Short mmCIF file of C-alpha atoms in Angstrom, two decimals:
data_model
loop_
_atom_site.label_atom_id
_atom_site.label_comp_id
_atom_site.label_asym_id
_atom_site.label_seq_id
_atom_site.Cartn_x
_atom_site.Cartn_y
_atom_site.Cartn_z
CA MET A 1 150.05 162.52 135.06
CA SER A 2 153.65 161.37 134.15
CA TYR A 3 155.68 162.35 131.24
CA ASP A 4 158.31 160.36 129.51
CA TYR A 5 160.61 162.78 127.61
CA ASP A 6 164.06 162.00 126.71
CA GLN A 7 165.74 165.41 126.66
CA VAL A 8 163.23 167.91 127.75
CA SER A 9 162.97 169.25 131.24
CA VAL A 10 159.35 169.20 132.55
CA PRO A 11 158.92 172.10 135.00
CA ASP A 12 158.39 171.07 138.64
CA GLU A 13 155.92 173.76 139.15
CA GLY A 14 152.84 174.68 137.11
CA GLU A 15 149.84 172.79 135.89
CA ALA A 16 148.68 171.63 132.40
CA VAL A 17 145.91 173.35 130.52
CA THR A 18 143.16 170.89 130.11
CA LEU A 19 139.80 170.56 128.48
CA VAL A 20 136.62 171.49 130.48
CA GLU A 21 135.13 168.18 129.15
CA GLU A 22 136.17 165.74 126.46
CA GLY A 23 134.98 166.58 123.08
CA SER A 24 134.80 170.34 123.89
CA ASP A 25 137.49 172.91 122.95
CA GLU A 26 136.81 175.00 126.03
CA LEU A 27 139.86 175.22 128.25
CA ASP A 28 140.30 174.69 132.00
CA VAL A 29 143.31 177.14 132.57
CA PRO A 30 145.22 177.25 135.86
CA ASP A 31 146.80 180.36 137.07
CA HIS A 32 150.19 178.78 136.71
CA PRO A 33 150.11 176.86 133.50
CA VAL A 34 153.00 175.00 131.89
CA VAL A 35 153.81 176.47 128.38
CA PRO A 36 156.07 174.85 125.88
CA ILE A 37 158.31 177.21 123.96
CA ILE A 38 160.42 176.74 120.92
CA TYR A 39 162.97 179.52 120.47
CA GLY A 40 163.47 178.47 116.86
CA ASP A 41 166.29 178.92 114.48
CA GLY A 42 168.32 181.95 113.60
CA ILE A 43 167.01 184.97 115.32
CA GLY A 44 164.82 182.75 117.59
CA VAL A 45 167.69 182.78 120.06
CA ASP A 46 167.03 186.58 120.44
CA VAL A 47 163.29 186.97 120.06
CA GLY A 48 162.34 183.88 122.12
CA PRO A 49 163.81 185.05 125.42
CA ALA A 50 162.58 188.56 124.79
CA THR A 51 159.10 187.32 124.30
CA GLN A 52 159.31 185.26 127.50
CA GLN A 53 160.30 188.21 129.58
CA VAL A 54 157.37 190.27 128.29
CA LEU A 55 154.75 187.58 128.67
CA GLU A 56 156.13 186.83 132.17
CA ALA A 57 155.70 190.46 133.08
CA ALA A 58 152.10 190.58 131.82
CA ALA A 59 151.35 187.33 133.78
CA HIS A 60 152.88 188.55 136.96
CA ALA A 61 151.10 191.90 136.71
CA THR A 62 147.74 190.15 136.53
CA GLY A 63 148.41 187.68 139.47
CA ARG A 64 149.46 184.69 137.40
CA ASP A 65 152.56 182.90 136.42
CA ILE A 66 153.90 180.80 133.46
CA SER A 67 156.12 177.77 133.89
CA TRP A 68 158.13 177.63 130.59
CA MET A 69 158.95 174.15 129.17
CA ARG A 70 161.79 174.56 126.63
CA VAL A 71 161.26 172.18 123.70
CA TYR A 72 163.22 171.84 120.43
CA ALA A 73 162.79 171.88 116.72
CA GLY A 74 164.95 172.68 113.80
CA GLU A 75 168.73 173.27 114.41
CA SER A 76 168.55 173.01 118.23
CA ALA A 77 166.67 169.70 117.87
CA ARG A 78 169.39 168.24 115.45
CA GLU A 79 171.85 169.04 118.02
CA ARG A 80 170.12 167.23 120.80
CA TYR A 81 168.03 164.49 119.04
CA ASP A 82 169.71 164.31 115.63
CA GLU A 83 166.45 165.02 114.02
CA ASN A 84 164.55 168.13 113.05
CA LEU A 85 161.16 167.45 114.81
CA PRO A 86 161.44 165.03 117.74
CA ASP A 87 158.43 163.20 119.22
CA ASP A 88 159.20 164.94 122.58
CA THR A 89 158.40 168.33 121.19
CA VAL A 90 155.20 167.28 119.49
CA GLU A 91 153.97 165.34 122.41
CA ALA A 92 154.76 168.34 124.87
CA ILE A 93 152.44 170.65 122.74
CA ARG A 94 149.90 168.02 122.43
CA ARG A 95 149.68 167.31 126.13
CA PHE A 96 150.06 171.04 127.46
CA ARG A 97 147.83 172.40 124.72
CA VAL A 98 149.04 176.02 124.68
CA ALA A 99 152.48 176.85 123.24
CA ILE A 100 154.57 179.32 121.38
CA LYS A 101 157.52 179.11 118.78
CA GLY A 102 159.89 181.28 117.09
CA PRO A 103 160.88 180.99 113.34
CA LEU A 104 162.01 177.70 111.90
CA THR A 105 164.17 176.98 108.94
CA THR A 106 163.84 173.56 107.21
CA PRO A 107 167.28 172.42 105.75
CA VAL A 108 167.38 171.03 102.24
CA GLY A 109 166.94 167.32 102.21
CA ALA A 110 165.77 167.25 105.77
CA GLY A 111 162.73 165.10 105.06
CA PHE A 112 159.96 167.72 105.64
CA ARG A 113 158.78 170.09 103.08
CA SER A 114 158.55 172.59 106.09
CA LEU A 115 158.85 172.09 109.77
CA ASN A 116 156.15 174.65 110.40
CA VAL A 117 153.81 172.70 108.13
CA ALA A 118 154.79 169.46 109.87
CA LEU A 119 153.95 170.83 113.30
CA ARG A 120 150.53 172.02 112.03
CA LYS A 121 149.64 168.73 110.58
CA GLU A 122 151.01 166.47 113.30
CA LEU A 123 148.86 168.54 115.82
CA ASP A 124 145.93 169.15 113.46
CA LEU A 125 146.27 172.93 113.98
CA TYR A 126 143.98 173.47 111.08
CA THR A 127 143.46 177.26 111.39
CA ASN A 128 146.23 179.81 110.81
CA MET A 129 145.02 182.96 112.45
CA ARG A 130 146.78 186.29 111.76
CA PRO A 131 145.30 189.51 113.19
CA THR A 132 146.52 192.57 111.33
CA TYR A 133 146.46 195.94 113.04
CA HIS A 134 148.56 199.10 112.96
CA ILE A 135 150.48 200.07 116.05
CA GLU A 136 151.01 203.81 116.47
CA GLY A 137 154.44 204.80 115.48
CA VAL A 138 155.33 201.99 113.17
CA PRO A 139 156.19 203.25 109.76
CA SER A 140 153.89 202.14 106.80
CA PRO A 141 153.98 202.43 103.16
CA VAL A 142 150.22 203.50 103.08
CA THR A 143 148.80 206.87 104.16
CA ASP A 144 146.18 205.46 106.66
CA PRO A 145 147.60 202.31 108.15
CA GLY A 146 145.19 202.57 111.01
CA ALA A 147 142.29 201.56 108.63
CA MET A 148 143.61 198.07 108.69
CA ASP A 149 142.08 195.98 111.39
CA MET A 150 141.47 192.44 110.01
CA VAL A 151 141.79 188.98 111.24
CA ASN A 152 142.70 186.46 108.54
CA PHE A 153 141.66 182.72 109.03
CA ARG A 154 143.72 180.57 106.68
CA GLU A 155 143.03 176.87 106.26
CA ASN A 156 146.25 175.12 107.38
CA THR A 157 146.11 171.39 106.26
CA GLU A 158 144.96 171.00 102.72
CA ASP A 159 145.18 173.03 99.40
CA VAL A 160 148.88 173.47 98.55
CA TYR A 161 149.69 172.32 102.18
CA ALA A 162 148.67 168.83 101.30
CA GLY A 163 151.90 168.48 99.52
CA ILE A 164 150.66 166.17 96.69
CA GLU A 165 152.91 166.78 93.77
CA TRP A 166 155.24 165.12 91.45
CA GLU A 167 158.57 166.47 89.91
CA ALA A 168 158.86 166.99 86.31
CA GLY A 169 160.31 163.94 84.53
CA SER A 170 159.47 161.67 87.43
CA GLU A 171 157.62 158.39 86.98
CA GLY A 172 154.83 159.67 89.23
CA ALA A 173 154.26 162.77 87.11
CA GLU A 174 154.10 160.66 83.96
CA GLN A 175 151.60 158.27 85.47
CA VAL A 176 149.32 161.18 86.57
CA ARG A 177 149.70 162.76 83.09
CA GLU A 178 148.73 159.51 81.42
CA PHE A 179 145.72 159.00 83.73
CA VAL A 180 144.56 162.58 83.27
CA GLU A 181 144.96 162.47 79.45
CA ALA A 182 143.71 158.92 78.77
CA GLU A 183 141.23 158.23 81.46
CA MET A 184 139.83 161.71 82.23
CA GLY A 185 139.72 163.06 78.82
CA PHE A 186 142.17 166.08 79.10
CA ASP A 187 144.21 164.99 76.21
CA ASP A 188 144.90 168.40 74.69
CA THR A 189 145.32 170.40 77.87
CA ILE A 190 149.00 169.63 79.13
CA HIS A 191 151.81 170.77 76.81
CA ASP A 192 154.35 168.12 75.59
CA GLY A 193 157.52 167.72 77.43
CA PRO A 194 158.45 167.62 81.07
CA VAL A 195 155.62 168.52 83.42
CA GLY A 196 155.34 169.12 87.18
CA ILE A 197 151.94 168.17 88.56
CA GLY A 198 150.34 168.93 91.84
CA ILE A 199 146.89 168.11 93.35
CA LYS A 200 144.97 170.60 95.30
CA PRO A 201 142.41 169.09 97.70
CA ILE A 202 139.82 171.20 99.29
CA THR A 203 137.29 169.21 101.36
CA GLU A 204 133.89 169.87 102.85
CA PHE A 205 135.24 168.92 106.23
CA GLY A 206 138.31 171.17 106.16
CA THR A 207 136.48 174.07 104.81
CA LYS A 208 133.58 174.00 107.20
CA ARG A 209 135.64 173.68 110.37
CA LEU A 210 137.80 176.56 109.25
CA VAL A 211 134.74 178.75 108.42
CA ARG A 212 133.21 177.83 111.75
CA LYS A 213 136.33 179.12 113.52
CA ALA A 214 136.09 182.44 111.54
CA VAL A 215 132.46 182.89 112.20
CA ASP A 216 132.70 181.94 115.92
CA TYR A 217 135.62 184.50 116.28
CA ALA A 218 133.57 187.31 114.62
CA LEU A 219 130.45 186.52 116.86
CA GLU A 220 132.65 186.37 120.09
CA ASN A 221 134.67 189.53 119.27
CA GLY A 222 131.88 191.89 117.95
CA ARG A 223 132.93 191.85 114.25
CA ASP A 224 130.50 192.74 111.65
CA SER A 225 131.49 190.46 108.77
CA VAL A 226 133.30 187.28 107.54
CA THR A 227 134.40 187.26 103.86
CA LEU A 228 135.13 184.12 102.07
CA ILE A 229 138.05 184.66 99.82
CA HIS A 230 138.42 182.37 96.82
CA LYS A 231 139.25 182.08 93.11
CA GLY A 232 136.07 180.11 92.43
CA ASN A 233 135.41 181.82 89.08
CA ILE A 234 138.15 179.69 87.63
CA MET A 235 138.66 176.78 90.09
CA LYS A 236 134.94 176.11 90.41
CA PHE A 237 135.21 172.63 92.03
CA THR A 238 137.87 173.51 94.57
CA GLU A 239 137.73 177.16 95.63
CA GLY A 240 134.33 177.63 94.21
CA GLN A 241 133.23 174.64 96.44
CA PHE A 242 135.06 176.34 99.36
CA ARG A 243 132.72 179.32 98.92
CA ASP A 244 129.73 177.30 98.59
CA TRP A 245 130.50 175.10 101.75
CA GLY A 246 131.26 178.35 103.61
CA TYR A 247 127.84 179.69 102.90
CA GLU A 248 126.35 176.38 103.98
CA VAL A 249 127.85 176.93 107.42
CA ALA A 250 126.41 180.30 107.48
CA ARG A 251 122.81 179.42 106.48
CA GLU A 252 122.56 176.22 108.40
CA GLU A 253 124.42 176.36 111.60
CA TYR A 254 123.96 179.91 113.22
CA GLY A 255 120.30 180.86 112.98
CA ASP A 256 119.66 184.60 113.30
CA GLU A 257 123.20 185.29 114.46
CA VAL A 258 124.59 185.04 110.96
CA ILE A 259 123.11 186.47 107.67
CA THR A 260 124.49 186.08 104.07
CA GLU A 261 125.08 189.09 101.96
CA ASP A 262 122.48 188.00 99.29
CA THR A 263 119.78 187.70 102.01
CA LEU A 264 120.73 190.89 103.44
CA TRP A 265 120.01 192.79 100.35
CA GLU A 266 117.01 190.73 99.03
CA GLU A 267 115.04 190.61 102.22
CA ARG A 268 116.37 193.43 104.41
CA ASP A 269 117.48 196.29 102.10
CA GLY A 270 121.01 196.05 103.33
CA GLU A 271 120.15 196.39 107.07
CA ALA A 272 121.67 193.72 109.20
CA PRO A 273 120.02 192.59 112.45
CA ASP A 274 121.62 193.89 115.60
CA GLY A 275 124.69 191.83 116.59
CA ALA A 276 124.45 189.69 113.42
CA VAL A 277 127.49 188.71 111.41
CA VAL A 278 127.23 189.15 107.62
CA VAL A 279 129.00 186.40 105.58
CA ASN A 280 130.07 187.51 101.96
CA ASP A 281 132.62 186.42 99.53
CA ARG A 282 135.18 188.01 97.20
CA ILE A 283 137.39 186.84 94.37
CA ALA A 284 140.96 186.59 95.70
CA ASP A 285 142.70 188.86 93.08
CA ASN A 286 140.08 191.58 93.61
CA MET A 287 140.49 191.25 97.31
CA LEU A 288 144.12 192.09 97.06
CA GLN A 289 143.10 195.37 95.47
CA GLN A 290 140.41 195.95 98.06
CA LEU A 291 142.93 195.54 100.88
CA LEU A 292 144.32 198.80 99.80
CA THR A 293 141.21 200.62 98.42
CA ARG A 294 138.56 199.61 100.87
CA THR A 295 140.53 198.55 103.90
CA ASP A 296 138.09 199.63 106.42
CA GLN A 297 135.20 197.57 105.03
CA TYR A 298 136.60 194.12 106.10
CA ASP A 299 136.68 192.55 109.41
CA VAL A 300 137.36 188.83 109.23
CA LEU A 301 138.55 187.00 106.22
CA ALA A 302 138.37 183.10 105.82
CA MET A 303 140.23 181.36 102.80
CA PRO A 304 142.03 178.39 101.50
CA ASN A 305 145.72 177.93 102.20
CA LEU A 306 147.35 179.66 99.31
CA ASN A 307 145.07 182.60 99.13
CA GLY A 308 145.70 183.08 102.86
CA ASP A 309 149.35 183.06 102.42
CA TYR A 310 149.10 185.91 99.81
CA LEU A 311 146.57 187.96 101.60
CA SER A 312 147.99 187.86 105.06
CA ASP A 313 151.42 188.88 103.87
CA ALA A 314 149.97 191.71 101.71
CA ALA A 315 147.77 192.91 104.71
CA GLY A 316 150.93 192.80 106.84
CA ALA A 317 152.91 195.06 104.60
CA GLN A 318 150.20 197.73 105.04
CA ILE A 319 150.77 197.93 108.80
CA GLY A 320 154.63 198.11 108.62
CA GLY A 321 155.83 194.57 107.63
CA LEU A 322 156.28 191.05 108.92
CA GLY A 323 158.56 192.31 111.84
CA VAL A 324 155.46 193.38 113.56
CA ALA A 325 152.93 190.71 112.24
CA PRO A 326 151.78 188.21 114.87
CA GLY A 327 150.23 184.77 114.03
CA ALA A 328 148.91 181.60 115.67
CA ASN A 329 147.95 178.10 114.59
CA ILE A 330 144.72 176.85 116.30
CA GLY A 331 142.97 173.41 116.44
CA ASP A 332 140.40 172.11 118.75
CA GLY A 333 141.41 173.07 122.14
CA ARG A 334 145.00 173.70 121.26
CA ILE A 335 147.24 176.62 120.09
CA LEU A 336 150.73 177.07 118.82
CA ALA A 337 151.38 180.89 118.51
CA GLU A 338 154.13 181.98 116.10
CA PRO A 339 155.41 185.17 114.34
CA VAL A 340 154.95 185.44 110.58
CA HIS A 341 158.60 186.31 109.79
CA GLY A 342 161.41 184.01 109.08
CA SER A 343 164.59 183.06 110.91
CA ALA A 344 167.09 185.55 109.42
CA PRO A 345 170.04 183.50 110.26
CA LYS A 346 172.60 186.23 109.46
CA TYR A 347 171.26 188.29 112.40
CA ALA A 348 171.24 185.45 114.86
CA GLY A 349 172.64 186.16 118.28
CA GLN A 350 173.40 189.77 117.53
CA ASP A 351 170.66 191.13 119.95
CA LYS A 352 169.47 193.54 117.39
CA VAL A 353 166.34 192.20 115.74
CA ASN A 354 162.75 193.27 116.37
CA PRO A 355 160.81 190.82 118.76
CA THR A 356 157.52 192.53 118.42
CA ALA A 357 155.88 189.97 116.04
CA MET A 358 156.58 187.17 118.41
CA ILE A 359 155.53 189.24 121.44
CA LEU A 360 152.23 189.97 119.78
CA SER A 361 151.86 186.37 118.88
CA GLY A 362 152.29 185.68 122.67
CA ARG A 363 149.42 188.22 123.12
CA ILE A 364 147.10 185.86 120.96
CA MET A 365 148.22 183.05 123.15
CA LEU A 366 147.20 184.90 126.31
CA GLU A 367 143.83 185.64 124.88
CA TYR A 368 143.42 182.06 123.97
CA LEU A 369 144.06 181.35 127.67
CA GLY A 370 141.36 183.79 128.61
CA TRP A 371 143.82 186.19 130.08
CA ASP A 372 142.49 189.25 128.27
CA ASP A 373 143.68 191.68 130.81
CA ALA A 374 147.32 190.46 130.52
CA ALA A 375 146.95 190.45 126.61
CA ASP A 376 145.75 194.22 126.77
CA LEU A 377 148.80 195.05 128.93
CA VAL A 378 151.03 193.59 126.38
CA TYR A 379 149.47 195.54 123.53
CA ASP A 380 149.35 198.81 125.39
CA ALA A 381 153.03 198.34 126.46
CA VAL A 382 154.26 197.61 122.98
CA GLU A 383 152.31 200.54 121.45
CA HIS A 384 153.59 203.01 124.04
CA THR A 385 157.15 201.81 123.76
CA ILE A 386 157.09 202.10 120.00
CA SER A 387 155.20 205.43 119.80
CA SER A 388 157.55 206.89 122.46
CA GLY A 389 160.51 206.22 119.94
CA THR A 390 162.27 203.15 121.65
CA VAL A 391 162.52 200.76 118.86
CA THR A 392 165.00 198.23 117.30
CA TYR A 393 167.29 199.14 114.44
CA ASP A 394 164.84 198.02 111.64
CA LEU A 395 162.29 200.81 112.75
CA GLU A 396 164.88 203.40 114.03
CA ARG A 397 166.29 203.78 110.60
CA GLN A 398 162.83 204.65 109.32
CA ILE A 399 161.76 207.20 111.83
CA GLU A 400 163.00 210.53 112.87
CA GLY A 401 164.20 210.97 116.49
CA GLY A 402 164.00 207.35 117.30
CA GLU A 403 166.11 205.72 120.00
CA LYS A 404 167.80 202.53 118.89
CA ALA A 405 167.53 199.62 121.19
CA ALA A 406 168.93 196.17 121.29
CA THR A 407 166.54 193.33 121.34
CA SER A 408 167.00 192.75 125.02
CA GLU A 409 166.70 196.48 125.79
CA TYR A 410 163.50 196.76 123.96
CA ALA A 411 162.05 193.77 125.88
CA ASP A 412 163.31 195.48 129.13
CA THR A 413 161.48 198.60 128.18
CA VAL A 414 158.20 196.81 127.26
CA ALA A 415 158.34 194.79 130.47
CA ALA A 416 158.93 197.99 132.56
CA GLU A 417 155.97 199.63 130.76
CA ILE A 418 153.74 196.65 131.62
CA GLU A 419 154.61 197.03 135.25
CA ARG A 420 153.86 200.80 135.02
CA LEU A 421 150.53 200.39 133.39
CA ALA A 422 149.48 197.61 135.85
#
């Protein structure tokens, strides 16, 4: 297979990850895959190389290797391509299927609402997956952060990410207002004066493929429940429909492997069959409360885009903040792992920020490759490093007796710990 990239160096060694068969999302993974990496903007120049070092150590420790393919987006792409998201980058991730990126900042007037959103849409990475778990030694604002062990599945392509909106005072906004008032009968609903208007599409197609990802994950990983998070008591035909379509997936596509909460109580007195996943639903605002009050009762959450944005960040706060919160964008047979945090440009190049979130995002990537042994080494090494007190400045100032390490020193320590554990 040949590649025609303008300013990207394709590794001489390594093989592409491919599909086992066309139409499947099962991967055929070589022991030496090519993995595109975007360092990203701001602190990406620090956390990107640190992550590479740790993931390489885990691969080597388990008899494998990674051929990194440096690709560009954001500021580094503007320097090379004079554009924010070059075709080379999108095509590299599309072809090699498994990739990782650091944080990106979209400059004002750059043509994209968000570079992160643009990548997800271009590659149809319709699932934003965010595991949320506490690492021993990380300071937390709650008394029992270890109770948090959830995996959030957030729809990544519609709802507010559809980007269908019109600025107040624009011709488009006035056209939509006139249509809504005159043609649809909502003539007493919108206040007089300038109005910004947005449209919130939630489709059966988008909902069902997201919920399938969540249910499949729960079944494959021994999770007990999948909770559909929505505001369907108010938005009955968008978020209420998300709930209904989610239940349709549970009732119609999984047989005895999945049972809905109403059936569980109406027919089985609350006793789920062995190994079955229970699908239930919660109102979004109530769920924000239950994150704190009933943390250990939830396993996997599936939700529309905006709810997922709120819920996953709130959950991340309970385990110590976004500096340790990993994430990944997943489609059919393709993944782009990424940390949850932003680019923090004022700290760029200072070798001081915490790379844990990107490292643990790399752990998700390793699991997606089927390299669970390497992924476990990453987790164990990170936890041992932090719990022993070797941490970056953000955590050191919150714990007693910690040893402050630079970004690179922290990565050295985690990599050495991987070698020791292996």
